[in-house]
Structure formats: C-alpha cells, structure tokens
Amino acid sequence: GAVVSQHPSWVICKSGTSVKIECRSLDFQATTMFWYRQFPKQSLMLMATSNEGSKATYEQGVEKDKFLINHASLTLSTLTVTSAHPEDSSFYICSARVEGARGNQPQHFGDGTRLSIL
Amino acid sequence: DAKTTQPTSMDCAEGRAANLPCNHSTISGNEYVYWYRQIHSQGPQYIIHGLKNNETNEMASLIITEDRKSSTLILPHATLRDTAVYYCIAAIYNQGGKLIFGQGTELSVKP
C-alpha cells in the first residue's frame, strides 16, 4: 500500500512553455503533499507544501508565481512550471503522507518527473 | 528540524551487514529519526523510522542511542541492489511534517 504516482515521468519542452506535473496518492488520502526538486549530484530540495483546499506554502527562495501548485482533491496535487526555461530543467519529486486512521505513517514518494527544457 | 550529519560514502561487501551512522546531536524530544534511500533516478524509498526505541522491519534495523544524539541503520545482509544514497532525517511527526534532506551517505555494495 501507500503508493504515490507521478505523471509524466519524463518531459521535454521548448523554452517558454508551461509544464504540468501530476502527483496522485493511489490508495490513500493525503491532505498534505510536498514538492521537491533535485539537480544532478545534489540532494532533494523542498520547494513547497501543498495543502488540500488551500494555498500552498512555499519555501524561501521559491517563486510561487513560477511554480504553481494546486491541490484540489485529497488524492491529487499538481505542479505547473510556468514559462519554463533551461535553468528549470531538473528532477521534480512529490511526496504524500498517509493520514488519519492509518496512524503513524511516514511520507511516501513518487518516482519523480525529469523535466528538460530546450 | 535538527540537522543530521552522515559520512559522504561507504563501501560494503555483498552479504555482509551494512552499518550506516547518523549524528543528530541537536535533535529535540518530539523529533523522529527517519531513514530513506534513493536509487539513481528514482524517488526516495522509505526504510524505517523511530523515536526512542530500536526498530526493525523487513528491510532494516534502526538503533538509536539512549541520549538520541545518534543512530545507526543496519542492513543485515547487503545485496548489490542496496547500492543507493541513504538519507537520515530528523523531523517532527505531525500533520504538516516536512522532511529536509541532507547530503546523505552513498553506499556502494561490492561483489
């Protein structure tokens, strides 16, 4: 159980386009999801906390108008990279935590989306 | 969240136990110790977590010192597929708990 699915797994786009990445919790509900970014040979960097039904909370230095987050349901959060440029090329990963009746559960991660902007 | 310190890299022979240390000397009383690993080009995989007591599951054992300032993740019989970057994270478990990743330990399991 506790599967988190990301889509797409890999996307290549032209500079200036917007790209949407989906994060779904397949067998559980997630009030809170998290978005990370990882550059080559570096660790994961937390970008924002996605809250169902409310605005996302962004980490310091992350542009909220550049990285739009929507968490419209208890099983889906989306990250849209607006007007993407080559420097936005990275590995984007989401996570979610099983909550409620399942008790003390850790976060589970998706398999990531590799974004390449040409 | 408390900062953790891990060795940059470690080697382990296949079939032997891999012992990965983590220092979290500034951990607070309500912070759990979480361990994740990341195999190249994949999302992190949850391994184990604990607060005070030692924990064991089908993947690994977690040994936390009595003062909680350090811990050790033990993979009892390492295989080549255990080659990955292992992250030790100290975080508060609550509805909005964030995980802040450090640089982790790159474990190489060798034949």
Short mmCIF file of C-alpha atoms in Angstrom, two decimals, chain B:
data_model
loop_
_atom_site.label_atom_id
_atom_site.label_comp_id
_atom_site.label_asym_id
_atom_site.label_seq_id
_atom_site.Cartn_x
_atom_site.Cartn_y
_atom_site.Cartn_z
CA ASP B 1 14.25 20.49 12.30
CA ALA B 2 17.50 19.09 13.69
CA LYS B 3 20.43 18.86 11.32
CA THR B 4 21.93 15.45 10.71
CA THR B 5 25.49 14.51 9.78
CA GLN B 6 26.35 11.42 7.76
CA PRO B 7 29.54 10.14 6.12
CA THR B 8 29.68 11.03 2.45
CA SER B 9 30.28 7.50 1.26
CA MET B 10 30.72 3.93 2.44
CA ASP B 11 31.52 0.57 0.92
CA CYS B 12 30.15 -2.78 1.97
CA ALA B 13 30.79 -6.32 0.77
CA GLU B 14 27.82 -8.18 -0.62
CA GLY B 15 26.26 -10.45 2.00
CA ARG B 16 27.74 -8.54 4.92
CA ALA B 17 25.90 -6.18 7.21
CA ALA B 18 25.94 -2.52 6.26
CA ASN B 19 26.00 -0.16 9.23
CA LEU B 20 25.24 3.43 8.33
CA PRO B 21 25.78 6.01 11.09
CA CYS B 22 23.98 9.28 11.57
CA ASN B 23 24.66 12.05 14.04
CA HIS B 24 21.78 14.24 15.21
CA SER B 25 23.14 15.80 18.37
CA THR B 26 20.64 18.69 18.38
CA ILE B 27 17.55 16.55 17.97
CA SER B 28 14.57 17.68 20.03
CA GLY B 29 12.33 15.45 22.10
CA ASN B 30 9.47 15.29 19.60
CA GLU B 31 11.59 14.68 16.51
CA TYR B 32 11.63 11.27 14.91
CA VAL B 33 14.58 9.81 13.04
CA TYR B 34 13.63 8.77 9.50
CA TRP B 35 15.70 6.82 7.02
CA TYR B 36 15.12 6.89 3.28
CA ARG B 37 17.19 5.73 0.36
CA GLN B 38 17.34 6.84 -3.22
CA ILE B 39 18.44 4.65 -6.05
CA HIS B 40 19.68 6.55 -9.06
CA SER B 41 16.93 8.40 -10.97
CA GLN B 42 14.14 7.22 -8.70
CA GLY B 43 12.17 8.82 -5.89
CA PRO B 44 13.27 8.19 -2.29
CA GLN B 45 12.13 4.94 -0.72
CA TYR B 46 11.05 4.85 2.90
CA ILE B 47 13.06 2.41 5.02
CA ILE B 48 12.31 2.88 8.71
CA HIS B 49 11.74 5.45 11.42
CA GLY B 50 11.82 5.65 15.20
CA LEU B 51 11.62 7.97 18.19
CA LYS B 52 13.43 6.37 21.12
CA ASN B 53 13.29 2.61 20.86
CA ASN B 54 15.17 0.46 18.41
CA GLU B 55 13.05 -0.57 15.45
CA THR B 56 13.18 -3.45 13.00
CA ASN B 57 11.24 -4.22 9.86
CA GLU B 58 11.67 -6.41 6.81
CA MET B 59 14.20 -4.03 5.29
CA ALA B 60 16.43 -2.90 8.14
CA SER B 61 17.03 -2.23 11.80
CA LEU B 62 17.33 1.18 13.41
CA ILE B 63 19.44 1.55 16.53
CA ILE B 64 19.02 4.84 18.40
CA THR B 65 21.39 5.70 21.24
CA GLU B 66 19.92 6.30 24.66
CA ASP B 67 20.64 10.02 24.51
CA ARG B 68 19.14 10.09 20.99
CA LYS B 69 22.09 12.04 19.64
CA SER B 70 22.98 9.43 17.06
CA SER B 71 21.58 6.40 15.31
CA THR B 72 22.67 3.56 13.05
CA LEU B 73 20.79 1.99 10.19
CA ILE B 74 21.65 -1.68 9.74
CA LEU B 75 21.05 -3.60 6.52
CA PRO B 76 21.67 -7.15 7.80
CA HIS B 77 22.69 -8.80 4.53
CA ALA B 78 23.53 -6.19 1.91
CA THR B 79 22.94 -7.01 -1.74
CA LEU B 80 24.03 -5.20 -4.89
CA ARG B 81 20.53 -3.76 -5.12
CA ASP B 82 21.09 -1.93 -1.84
CA THR B 83 23.56 0.38 -3.58
CA ALA B 84 21.96 3.82 -3.13
CA VAL B 85 22.18 7.14 -1.32
CA TYR B 86 20.85 6.78 2.22
CA TYR B 87 19.34 9.78 3.96
CA CYS B 88 18.91 10.18 7.71
CA ILE B 89 16.40 12.90 8.61
CA ALA B 90 15.23 14.21 11.96
CA ALA B 91 11.72 15.65 11.76
CA ILE B 92 8.65 16.26 13.80
CA TYR B 93 5.81 13.87 13.02
CA ASN B 94 2.63 15.86 12.62
CA GLN B 95 0.06 16.78 10.03
CA GLY B 96 2.40 19.12 8.21
CA GLY B 97 5.74 17.49 8.94
CA LYS B 98 8.41 18.50 6.44
CA LEU B 99 11.40 16.35 5.58
CA ILE B 100 14.59 18.31 5.00
CA PHE B 101 17.15 16.20 3.17
CA GLY B 102 20.88 16.49 3.80
CA GLN B 103 23.56 15.10 1.51
CA GLY B 104 23.19 11.51 2.68
CA THR B 105 25.60 8.59 2.51
CA GLU B 106 26.37 6.97 -0.83
CA LEU B 107 26.55 3.26 -0.08
CA SER B 108 28.28 1.04 -2.60
CA VAL B 109 27.75 -2.68 -2.15
CA LYS B 110 30.51 -4.58 -3.91
CA PRO B 111 30.62 -8.24 -5.01
#
